Amino acid sequence: MQRRALLQGAGIVALSLVGAGAWWSDREGVFSVGEGPAYEPWRNWSAEQGPLALVSAGILAANPHNTQPWRFKLADERIEIHADTARNLGTFDPYLREMHIGLGCAVENMVLAAAARGREAKVTLVDGSLEPIPAAPRPSLVAIIELAPGPRRQDELYDAIPRRHTNRAPYDRGRAIAPELLRSLHSLAGESTGLKLLLFSAESERKKLGDLMVAATETIIADQRMVDDSQRWFRQRWADVQKFRDGPTLDTAGLSPLVAALAKIAPAPSPERNHRYWLDATRDVQVPSAPVLGLIAVEALYDRAQAIRAGRAWQRMHLFATTRGLAMQPINQPVELVDRERQLAREPVAARALASLVGDPSWKPTFAFRLGYPTRDVPPSPRRAVGDVVI
Ligand SMILES: Cc1cc2nc3c(=O)[nH]c(=O)nc-3n(C[C@H](O)[C@H](O)[C@H](O)COP(=O)(O)O)c2cc1C
C-alpha cells in the first residue's frame, strides 16, 4: 500500500516537473524559433506597395547589434532615411560609424526593392563627417531616395533579402571557396567607388587578421563601459524579444539548437559572462572555422557617405553570398577598438595593426568579417514593424 502511494507520489512529482519544464520552455520560446510578431516583417515584407515596399525591404538589412537605427520619412516618389541616433551603441560605436554602415545596408535593400517594383532609385547621400554621439540624440537625415518609373528588374539579390541572415555558427573550414566567387565579391563591392575589399584566404594573412579579431575582443571585454553598452541591447528572455523586437538573441548566437534551447531556459548570464562566451566563440569557433576573412576599407574612416557606401557593399556581398549557399558574419571588433582608442585619445594601437595588414596607408578598414560554407542554417533576428519606423 505504502509502496504504491510512494510510486504514485513520485509519478505526480515527475509529471509536474515535466509539465513545469514544458511550460517554462514554451514561455521562453524554445519551441517557437522565428515565430511571433517580432519575426513577422520577414514573412510579410513583400506584401507592401509603393514607398512602404522599399521600407519593408530596408528594415530586413544587416545593422550593428540589431539596433535598427533607422527612421523613414515618406512622400510621393521620395524617401528620406534618417539615423535614429538614440538607438546607438555608446562606447561600442562612439562616432556612429557602424550605425551609418547599417543605414547603408538598408539603403541597398531599398534600391534593390525599387528595381524589383519597376522604379528607378536615385540615391543622394548627405555629406559630412561622423561626429561623437550627440548629447540629445534625435533623427538626422543621411540619405534621400528619389523614385522614377523604370524597368521592372528580376534580381537574385532582391530575392535573397528574406534568406540573408548573419551566421555565427561554425563554418566548414575544409571547403574552399572557388576563386570566381571571390572575384564576384570584388566586383559587387563596387571598388571603383572609393572602396576596397580585401579577402584573406592564405594561411599567414588569415591568421594575422584572425589574431587581431581575437585580441580586439579580449580588449573589449576588459572594458566595462563597452561590455555594458553592448549588453543593453541583448535580449535574453523571449518576452523581451517579442516586446522590443531588436538586439542580438540566443537564437542568433550561432549555438546548436540544443544548446540554444538550454540557454533559453537557464537564468540569463551576467554581462561579463555573456561577453566571455562571445570571446570564446570568436576565438574557438568563428575565426578558426572560417576559410576566408576579409576587410572593407575606405579612404576616410569618419566620412558619413563612405560609411554608407561600405554598408551598401556589405549588404550586396552578403546577399550574393546567400544566393551561392555561403555564410557570412561581421567580426568588427578590430575597428570598434580603433574608434574606442580614438574616443579615449589612446595610442592608436588597433589602427596601426590594421594598417600593417592592409599595407597601404590610403585605405582604412571600416568593416571586418568572415566567409565560408555554413555547417547549419540560422534563424532570422527580430525586427520592429514598418509602422514603428516610419515618421
Ligand atoms: C556595422 C555592422 C557591424 C556588425 N558587427 C558585428 C560583429 O562584430 N559581430 C557579429 O556577430 N555581428 C555583427 N554585425 C551583424 C549584426 O549583428 C546583424 O546584422 C544584426 O544582428 C541583424 O541580424 P541579421 O544580419 O541576421 O539580419 C554587424 C552588422 C553591421 C551592419
Tab-separated table of C-alpha atoms and ligand atoms in Angstrom:
chain	number	residue	atom	x	y	z
A	1	MET	CA	0.000	0.000	0.000
A	2	GLN	CA	2.733	2.357	1.157
A	3	ARG	CA	4.889	1.439	-1.851
A	4	ARG	CA	2.016	2.158	-4.239
A	5	ALA	CA	1.390	5.545	-2.596
A	6	LEU	CA	5.068	6.334	-2.881
A	7	LEU	CA	5.148	5.421	-6.571
A	8	GLN	CA	2.021	7.471	-7.193
A	9	GLY	CA	3.593	10.423	-5.398
A	10	ALA	CA	6.802	10.105	-7.410
A	11	GLY	CA	4.753	9.907	-10.613
A	12	ILE	CA	2.882	13.086	-9.759
A	13	VAL	CA	6.123	14.939	-8.951
A	14	ALA	CA	7.747	13.729	-12.188
A	15	LEU	CA	4.702	14.747	-14.239
A	16	SER	CA	4.591	18.144	-12.536
A	17	LEU	CA	8.284	18.674	-13.274
A	18	VAL	CA	7.808	17.707	-16.914
A	19	GLY	CA	4.765	19.981	-17.071
A	20	ALA	CA	6.612	22.870	-15.445
A	21	GLY	CA	9.592	22.286	-17.757
A	22	ALA	CA	7.331	22.262	-20.807
A	23	TRP	CA	5.534	25.396	-19.601
A	24	TRP	CA	8.849	27.189	-18.960
A	25	SER	CA	10.283	26.052	-22.301
A	26	ASP	CA	7.169	27.305	-24.036
A	27	ARG	CA	7.310	30.610	-22.153
A	28	GLU	CA	10.946	31.080	-23.208
A	29	GLY	CA	10.212	30.380	-26.861
A	30	VAL	CA	12.152	27.108	-27.026
A	31	PHE	CA	9.626	25.695	-29.495
A	32	SER	CA	8.910	28.965	-31.304
A	33	VAL	CA	12.179	29.900	-33.031
A	34	GLY	CA	11.443	32.559	-35.653
A	35	GLU	CA	7.790	32.855	-34.652
A	36	GLY	CA	5.658	35.584	-33.169
A	37	PRO	CA	5.204	39.274	-34.028
A	38	ALA	CA	8.948	40.003	-33.767
A	39	TYR	CA	9.525	37.906	-36.888
A	40	GLU	CA	6.513	38.957	-38.941
A	41	PRO	CA	8.493	41.503	-41.001
A	42	TRP	CA	10.414	38.584	-42.542
A	43	ARG	CA	7.180	36.944	-43.650
A	44	ASN	CA	5.074	39.813	-44.940
A	45	TRP	CA	7.861	42.043	-46.283
A	46	SER	CA	6.941	41.778	-49.955
A	47	ALA	CA	3.202	42.429	-49.492
A	48	GLU	CA	3.575	46.231	-49.131
A	49	GLN	CA	3.038	48.613	-52.047
A	50	GLY	CA	4.559	51.979	-53.004
A	51	PRO	CA	7.298	53.518	-50.799
A	52	LEU	CA	6.346	51.157	-47.941
A	53	ALA	CA	7.536	48.259	-50.106
A	54	LEU	CA	11.005	49.801	-50.016
A	55	VAL	CA	10.889	50.368	-46.260
A	56	SER	CA	9.800	46.784	-45.601
A	57	ALA	CA	12.869	45.590	-47.540
A	58	GLY	CA	15.118	48.184	-45.860
A	59	ILE	CA	14.352	47.036	-42.319
A	60	LEU	CA	15.485	43.482	-43.096
A	61	ALA	CA	19.038	44.700	-43.695
A	62	ALA	CA	22.073	43.936	-41.564
A	63	ASN	CA	22.716	46.535	-38.880
A	64	PRO	CA	25.003	46.756	-35.838
A	65	HIS	CA	23.808	44.729	-32.816
A	66	ASN	CA	20.374	44.673	-34.438
A	67	THR	CA	19.780	48.211	-33.144
A	68	GLN	CA	17.762	49.009	-36.309
A	69	PRO	CA	18.907	52.645	-36.108
A	70	TRP	CA	16.626	53.947	-38.838
A	71	ARG	CA	13.605	56.151	-39.410
A	72	PHE	CA	11.985	56.716	-42.810
A	73	LYS	CA	10.086	59.784	-43.940
A	74	LEU	CA	7.838	59.049	-46.890
A	75	ALA	CA	6.459	61.274	-49.604
A	76	ASP	CA	5.303	60.502	-53.105
A	77	GLU	CA	8.313	59.189	-55.016
A	78	ARG	CA	10.748	60.227	-52.283
A	79	ILE	CA	12.011	58.565	-49.124
A	80	GLU	CA	14.273	60.182	-46.578
A	81	ILE	CA	16.427	57.848	-44.487
A	82	HIS	CA	17.256	59.232	-41.062
A	83	ALA	CA	19.731	57.918	-38.498
A	84	ASP	CA	17.839	57.328	-35.253
A	85	THR	CA	20.831	58.389	-33.168
A	86	ALA	CA	19.124	57.490	-29.880
A	87	ARG	CA	19.452	53.840	-30.889
A	88	ASN	CA	23.217	53.951	-30.515
A	89	LEU	CA	25.792	51.541	-29.105
A	90	GLY	CA	27.578	54.090	-26.916
A	91	THR	CA	31.271	53.305	-26.498
A	92	PHE	CA	30.922	50.426	-28.975
A	93	ASP	CA	30.269	52.917	-31.758
A	94	PRO	CA	31.199	56.343	-30.383
A	95	TYR	CA	31.173	58.092	-33.795
A	96	LEU	CA	28.103	56.266	-35.163
A	97	ARG	CA	30.315	54.810	-37.888
A	98	GLU	CA	28.719	51.376	-37.580
A	99	MET	CA	25.295	52.957	-37.379
A	100	HIS	CA	25.936	54.582	-40.781
A	101	ILE	CA	27.182	51.293	-42.225
A	102	GLY	CA	23.885	49.731	-41.103
A	103	LEU	CA	21.959	52.550	-42.739
A	104	GLY	CA	23.888	51.848	-45.935
A	105	CYS	CA	22.780	48.206	-45.719
A	106	ALA	CA	19.150	49.385	-45.526
A	107	VAL	CA	19.643	51.739	-48.491
A	108	GLU	CA	20.961	48.846	-50.572
A	109	ASN	CA	17.924	46.673	-49.858
A	110	MET	CA	15.671	49.615	-50.718
A	111	VAL	CA	17.383	50.228	-54.046
A	112	LEU	CA	17.005	46.533	-54.910
A	113	ALA	CA	13.322	46.667	-53.919
A	114	ALA	CA	12.772	49.749	-56.078
A	115	ALA	CA	14.160	47.996	-59.166
A	116	ALA	CA	12.079	44.889	-58.467
A	117	ARG	CA	8.965	47.135	-58.357
A	118	GLY	CA	9.752	48.927	-61.605
A	119	ARG	CA	11.167	52.109	-60.064
A	120	GLU	CA	14.484	53.768	-60.787
A	121	ALA	CA	16.043	54.877	-57.500
A	122	LYS	CA	18.364	57.868	-57.333
A	123	VAL	CA	20.289	57.909	-54.060
A	124	THR	CA	21.713	61.136	-52.648
A	125	LEU	CA	23.919	60.807	-49.583
A	126	VAL	CA	24.291	63.628	-47.091
A	127	ASP	CA	27.968	64.604	-46.946
A	128	GLY	CA	29.856	65.415	-43.799
A	129	SER	CA	31.980	63.922	-41.074
A	130	LEU	CA	30.934	61.434	-38.470
A	131	GLU	CA	30.824	63.123	-35.087
A	132	PRO	CA	30.585	61.907	-31.488
A	133	ILE	CA	27.112	60.791	-30.394
A	134	PRO	CA	25.037	63.934	-29.819
A	135	ALA	CA	24.135	64.680	-26.195
A	136	ALA	CA	20.465	64.983	-27.153
A	137	PRO	CA	20.097	62.287	-29.815
A	138	ARG	CA	17.476	62.859	-32.490
A	139	PRO	CA	16.916	61.559	-36.028
A	140	SER	CA	19.322	63.036	-38.580
A	141	LEU	CA	18.974	62.843	-42.351
A	142	VAL	CA	21.602	60.658	-44.023
A	143	ALA	CA	20.197	59.780	-47.452
A	144	ILE	CA	17.380	60.552	-49.846
A	145	ILE	CA	15.977	58.107	-52.371
A	146	GLU	CA	14.075	59.649	-55.269
A	147	LEU	CA	11.951	57.327	-57.370
A	148	ALA	CA	11.015	57.480	-61.031
A	149	PRO	CA	9.402	54.957	-63.368
A	150	GLY	CA	11.912	52.401	-64.641
A	151	PRO	CA	12.111	48.870	-65.951
A	152	ARG	CA	10.942	46.140	-63.557
A	153	ARG	CA	14.021	44.038	-62.871
A	154	GLN	CA	14.262	40.428	-61.725
A	155	ASP	CA	17.235	40.196	-59.406
A	156	GLU	CA	18.576	37.267	-57.412
A	157	LEU	CA	19.924	39.689	-54.802
A	158	TYR	CA	16.426	41.066	-54.201
A	159	ASP	CA	15.036	37.524	-53.938
A	160	ALA	CA	17.692	36.720	-51.320
A	161	ILE	CA	16.629	39.537	-48.944
A	162	PRO	CA	14.492	37.321	-46.644
A	163	ARG	CA	17.054	34.482	-46.667
A	164	ARG	CA	20.102	36.570	-45.683
A	165	HIS	CA	20.959	36.109	-42.009
A	166	THR	CA	24.172	36.676	-40.092
A	167	ASN	CA	25.574	33.210	-39.450
A	168	ARG	CA	27.625	32.918	-36.234
A	169	ALA	CA	27.762	29.092	-36.244
A	170	PRO	CA	30.878	27.134	-37.270
A	171	TYR	CA	31.764	27.175	-40.970
A	172	ASP	CA	33.218	24.292	-42.957
A	173	ARG	CA	36.916	25.141	-42.849
A	174	GLY	CA	37.807	22.313	-45.196
A	175	ARG	CA	35.609	23.580	-48.020
A	176	ALA	CA	37.449	26.168	-50.076
A	177	ILE	CA	35.650	28.970	-51.882
A	178	ALA	CA	36.084	28.996	-55.642
A	179	PRO	CA	38.230	31.899	-56.921
A	180	GLU	CA	35.438	33.061	-59.271
A	181	LEU	CA	33.129	33.557	-56.279
A	182	LEU	CA	35.779	35.695	-54.604
A	183	ARG	CA	36.170	37.671	-57.833
A	184	SER	CA	32.397	38.237	-57.948
A	185	LEU	CA	32.543	39.626	-54.408
A	186	HIS	CA	35.224	42.069	-55.521
A	187	SER	CA	33.141	43.350	-58.391
A	188	LEU	CA	29.993	43.533	-56.221
A	189	ALA	CA	31.810	45.584	-53.613
A	190	GLY	CA	31.994	48.361	-56.201
A	191	GLU	CA	35.662	49.045	-55.682
A	192	SER	CA	35.714	51.822	-58.246
A	193	THR	CA	33.644	53.983	-55.886
A	194	GLY	CA	36.311	54.730	-53.268
A	195	LEU	CA	36.098	51.388	-51.561
A	196	LYS	CA	38.483	48.481	-51.275
A	197	LEU	CA	37.720	44.857	-50.456
A	198	LEU	CA	40.489	42.697	-49.021
A	199	LEU	CA	39.983	38.947	-48.803
A	200	PHE	CA	42.455	36.794	-46.893
A	201	SER	CA	42.493	33.083	-47.589
A	202	ALA	CA	46.258	32.400	-47.436
A	203	GLU	CA	47.009	30.966	-44.015
A	204	SER	CA	49.560	33.564	-42.867
A	205	GLU	CA	47.337	36.568	-43.701
A	206	ARG	CA	44.207	34.868	-42.440
A	207	LYS	CA	45.980	34.198	-39.167
A	208	LYS	CA	47.122	37.818	-38.810
A	209	LEU	CA	43.595	39.179	-39.183
A	210	GLY	CA	42.136	36.365	-37.061
A	211	ASP	CA	44.605	37.166	-34.268
A	212	LEU	CA	43.584	40.841	-34.439
A	213	MET	CA	39.911	39.859	-34.157
A	214	VAL	CA	40.560	37.742	-31.073
A	215	ALA	CA	42.914	40.277	-29.438
A	216	ALA	CA	40.397	43.095	-30.018
A	217	THR	CA	37.642	41.007	-28.422
A	218	GLU	CA	39.857	40.409	-25.381
A	219	THR	CA	40.495	44.149	-25.025
A	220	ILE	CA	36.812	44.974	-25.446
A	221	ILE	CA	35.584	42.543	-22.801
A	222	ALA	CA	38.100	44.032	-20.357
A	223	ASP	CA	36.468	47.457	-20.923
A	224	GLN	CA	33.465	47.550	-18.592
A	225	ARG	CA	31.845	50.508	-20.369
A	226	MET	CA	31.907	48.647	-23.672
A	227	VAL	CA	30.524	45.490	-22.086
A	228	ASP	CA	27.673	47.456	-20.502
A	229	ASP	CA	26.874	49.365	-23.702
A	230	SER	CA	26.770	46.132	-25.675
A	231	GLN	CA	24.756	44.263	-23.048
A	232	ARG	CA	21.973	46.887	-23.098
A	233	TRP	CA	20.906	45.520	-26.475
A	234	PHE	CA	20.956	41.800	-25.668
A	235	ARG	CA	17.509	40.182	-25.437
A	236	GLN	CA	17.881	37.005	-23.413
A	237	ARG	CA	14.232	36.474	-22.446
A	238	TRP	CA	11.638	35.536	-25.059
A	239	ALA	CA	9.177	38.129	-23.734
A	240	ASP	CA	11.794	40.841	-24.378
A	241	VAL	CA	12.478	39.512	-27.875
A	242	GLN	CA	8.780	39.874	-28.698
A	243	LYS	CA	8.429	43.205	-26.909
A	244	PHE	CA	11.495	45.082	-28.188
A	245	ARG	CA	11.908	43.207	-31.484
A	246	ASP	CA	15.576	44.164	-31.732
A	247	GLY	CA	19.016	43.261	-30.410
A	248	PRO	CA	21.034	40.055	-30.539
A	249	THR	CA	19.148	36.969	-29.279
A	250	LEU	CA	20.095	33.466	-28.169
A	251	ASP	CA	18.625	32.024	-31.367
A	252	THR	CA	21.071	34.045	-33.466
A	253	ALA	CA	24.162	33.414	-31.335
A	254	GLY	CA	25.358	30.528	-33.510
A	255	LEU	CA	24.716	27.889	-30.836
A	256	SER	CA	23.494	24.411	-31.720
A	257	PRO	CA	19.679	24.148	-31.386
A	258	LEU	CA	20.057	22.060	-28.211
A	259	VAL	CA	22.484	24.451	-26.512
A	260	ALA	CA	20.309	27.425	-27.563
A	261	ALA	CA	17.251	25.725	-26.032
A	262	LEU	CA	19.112	25.054	-22.759
A	263	ALA	CA	20.439	28.624	-22.674
A	264	LYS	CA	16.896	29.944	-23.132
A	265	ILE	CA	15.573	28.159	-20.070
A	266	ALA	CA	18.651	28.846	-17.918
A	267	PRO	CA	18.981	32.066	-15.888
A	268	ALA	CA	20.399	34.925	-18.003
A	269	PRO	CA	24.200	35.185	-17.594
A	270	SER	CA	25.839	38.319	-16.196
A	271	PRO	CA	27.086	40.851	-18.779
A	272	GLU	CA	30.663	39.757	-18.064
A	273	ARG	CA	29.891	36.063	-18.556
A	274	ASN	CA	27.874	36.800	-21.681
A	275	HIS	CA	30.799	38.663	-23.198
A	276	ARG	CA	33.235	35.930	-22.151
A	277	TYR	CA	31.081	33.494	-24.183
A	278	TRP	CA	31.439	35.942	-27.042
A	279	LEU	CA	35.235	35.849	-26.754
A	280	ASP	CA	35.190	32.031	-26.568
A	281	ALA	CA	33.020	31.800	-29.688
A	282	THR	CA	35.200	34.281	-31.597
A	283	ARG	CA	38.466	32.566	-30.637
A	284	ASP	CA	37.422	28.902	-30.700
A	285	VAL	CA	34.731	28.735	-33.382
A	286	GLN	CA	34.179	31.751	-35.585
A	287	VAL	CA	37.740	32.724	-36.513
A	288	PRO	CA	39.300	29.245	-36.771
A	289	SER	CA	36.448	27.714	-38.783
A	290	ALA	CA	36.404	30.401	-41.487
A	291	PRO	CA	38.322	29.683	-44.698
A	292	VAL	CA	38.242	33.388	-45.636
A	293	LEU	CA	38.470	36.529	-43.521
A	294	GLY	CA	38.005	39.947	-45.037
A	295	LEU	CA	38.036	43.697	-44.667
A	296	ILE	CA	36.163	46.524	-46.334
A	297	ALA	CA	38.343	49.635	-46.367
A	298	VAL	CA	37.523	53.261	-47.167
A	299	GLU	CA	39.686	56.325	-47.740
A	300	ALA	CA	38.306	58.315	-44.804
A	301	LEU	CA	37.136	56.324	-41.787
A	302	TYR	CA	34.933	59.098	-40.389
A	303	ASP	CA	33.262	60.219	-43.603
A	304	ARG	CA	29.487	59.704	-43.432
A	305	ALA	CA	28.935	58.948	-47.101
A	306	GLN	CA	31.829	56.480	-47.212
A	307	ALA	CA	30.422	54.609	-44.223
A	308	ILE	CA	27.084	54.340	-46.009
A	309	ARG	CA	28.787	53.096	-49.189
A	310	ALA	CA	30.625	50.469	-47.156
A	311	GLY	CA	27.251	49.316	-45.787
A	312	ARG	CA	25.765	49.111	-49.272
A	313	ALA	CA	28.730	46.984	-50.344
A	314	TRP	CA	28.378	44.656	-47.344
A	315	GLN	CA	24.678	44.129	-47.930
A	316	ARG	CA	25.211	43.347	-51.631
A	317	MET	CA	28.026	40.954	-50.858
A	318	HIS	CA	26.045	39.198	-48.150
A	319	LEU	CA	23.002	38.840	-50.429
A	320	PHE	CA	25.196	37.467	-53.187
A	321	ALA	CA	26.831	35.024	-50.761
A	322	THR	CA	23.348	33.897	-49.711
A	323	THR	CA	22.443	33.095	-53.320
A	324	ARG	CA	25.562	30.898	-53.551
A	325	GLY	CA	24.955	28.999	-50.312
A	326	LEU	CA	27.743	30.852	-48.485
A	327	ALA	CA	27.550	32.198	-44.940
A	328	MET	CA	28.921	35.499	-43.673
A	329	GLN	CA	29.376	37.242	-40.344
A	330	PRO	CA	30.870	40.606	-39.483
A	331	ILE	CA	33.571	40.351	-36.799
A	332	ASN	CA	34.113	44.019	-36.403
A	333	GLN	CA	35.889	44.190	-33.063
A	334	PRO	CA	39.238	45.429	-34.513
A	335	VAL	CA	37.572	48.534	-35.953
A	336	GLU	CA	35.373	49.053	-32.881
A	337	LEU	CA	38.630	49.227	-30.964
A	338	VAL	CA	40.037	51.824	-33.391
A	339	ASP	CA	37.030	54.037	-32.549
A	340	ARG	CA	37.354	53.420	-28.818
A	341	GLU	CA	41.072	54.282	-28.814
A	342	ARG	CA	40.275	57.500	-30.656
A	343	GLN	CA	37.494	58.336	-28.210
A	344	LEU	CA	39.831	57.823	-25.248
A	345	ALA	CA	42.712	59.644	-27.037
A	346	ARG	CA	44.819	56.492	-26.580
A	347	GLU	CA	47.737	55.307	-28.703
A	348	PRO	CA	46.166	54.076	-31.975
A	349	VAL	CA	47.425	50.535	-31.498
A	350	ALA	CA	44.475	48.848	-33.231
A	351	ALA	CA	44.615	51.253	-36.195
A	352	ARG	CA	48.336	50.584	-36.656
A	353	ALA	CA	47.852	46.831	-36.527
A	354	LEU	CA	45.130	47.013	-39.183
A	355	ALA	CA	47.225	49.389	-41.316
A	356	SER	CA	50.127	46.956	-41.337
A	357	LEU	CA	47.792	44.243	-42.582
A	358	VAL	CA	46.461	46.410	-45.410
A	359	GLY	CA	49.938	47.620	-46.344
A	360	ASP	CA	48.679	50.829	-47.976
A	361	PRO	CA	48.077	53.809	-45.694
A	362	SER	CA	45.469	55.318	-48.033
A	363	TRP	CA	42.967	52.565	-47.132
A	364	LYS	CA	41.377	52.418	-43.671
A	365	PRO	CA	39.468	49.236	-42.753
A	366	THR	CA	35.953	50.026	-41.582
A	367	PHE	CA	34.436	46.538	-41.516
A	368	ALA	CA	35.872	43.087	-40.800
A	369	PHE	CA	34.132	39.797	-41.498
A	370	ARG	CA	34.366	36.075	-42.160
A	371	LEU	CA	33.093	33.980	-45.016
A	372	GLY	CA	32.630	30.258	-45.584
A	373	TYR	CA	30.223	27.426	-46.213
A	374	PRO	CA	27.821	27.009	-43.291
A	375	THR	CA	27.546	23.863	-41.204
A	376	ARG	CA	23.987	24.768	-40.262
A	377	ASP	CA	21.239	27.195	-41.181
A	378	VAL	CA	20.470	30.009	-38.778
A	379	PRO	CA	17.148	31.670	-37.948
A	380	PRO	CA	16.263	35.325	-38.571
A	381	SER	CA	16.736	38.046	-35.989
A	382	PRO	CA	13.751	40.067	-34.752
A	383	ARG	CA	12.596	43.242	-36.469
A	384	ARG	CA	10.386	46.138	-35.438
A	385	ALA	CA	7.312	46.705	-37.568
A	386	VAL	CA	7.353	49.086	-40.528
A	387	GLY	CA	4.787	51.241	-38.719
A	388	ASP	CA	7.251	51.796	-35.878
A	389	VAL	CA	9.983	53.208	-38.085
A	390	VAL	CA	8.048	55.491	-40.410
A	391	ILE	CA	7.994	59.133	-39.387
B	1	LIG	C1	28.259	47.753	-38.998
B	1	LIG	C2	27.908	46.380	-38.529
B	1	LIG	C3	28.721	45.763	-37.589
B	1	LIG	C4	28.429	44.474	-37.149
B	1	LIG	N1	29.279	43.851	-36.295
B	1	LIG	C5	29.064	42.565	-35.936
B	1	LIG	C6	30.007	41.863	-35.150
B	1	LIG	O1	31.062	42.384	-34.799
B	1	LIG	N2	29.732	40.562	-34.809
B	1	LIG	C7	28.583	39.944	-35.226
B	1	LIG	O2	28.370	38.776	-34.886
B	1	LIG	N3	27.669	40.597	-35.999
B	1	LIG	C8	27.890	41.877	-36.360
B	1	LIG	N4	27.011	42.515	-37.188
B	1	LIG	C9	25.806	41.815	-37.658
B	1	LIG	C10	24.576	42.305	-36.925
B	1	LIG	O3	24.636	41.953	-35.558
B	1	LIG	C11	23.333	41.767	-37.612
B	1	LIG	O4	23.266	42.302	-38.898
B	1	LIG	C12	22.073	42.108	-36.855
B	1	LIG	O5	22.036	41.461	-35.612
B	1	LIG	C13	20.822	41.716	-37.628
B	1	LIG	O6	20.841	40.346	-37.909
B	1	LIG	P1	20.799	39.775	-39.408
B	1	LIG	O7	22.010	40.288	-40.126
B	1	LIG	O8	20.830	38.299	-39.238
B	1	LIG	O9	19.536	40.270	-40.036
B	1	LIG	C14	27.277	43.795	-37.644
B	1	LIG	C15	26.497	44.431	-38.618
B	1	LIG	C16	26.802	45.692	-39.065
B	1	LIG	C17	25.961	46.324	-40.124
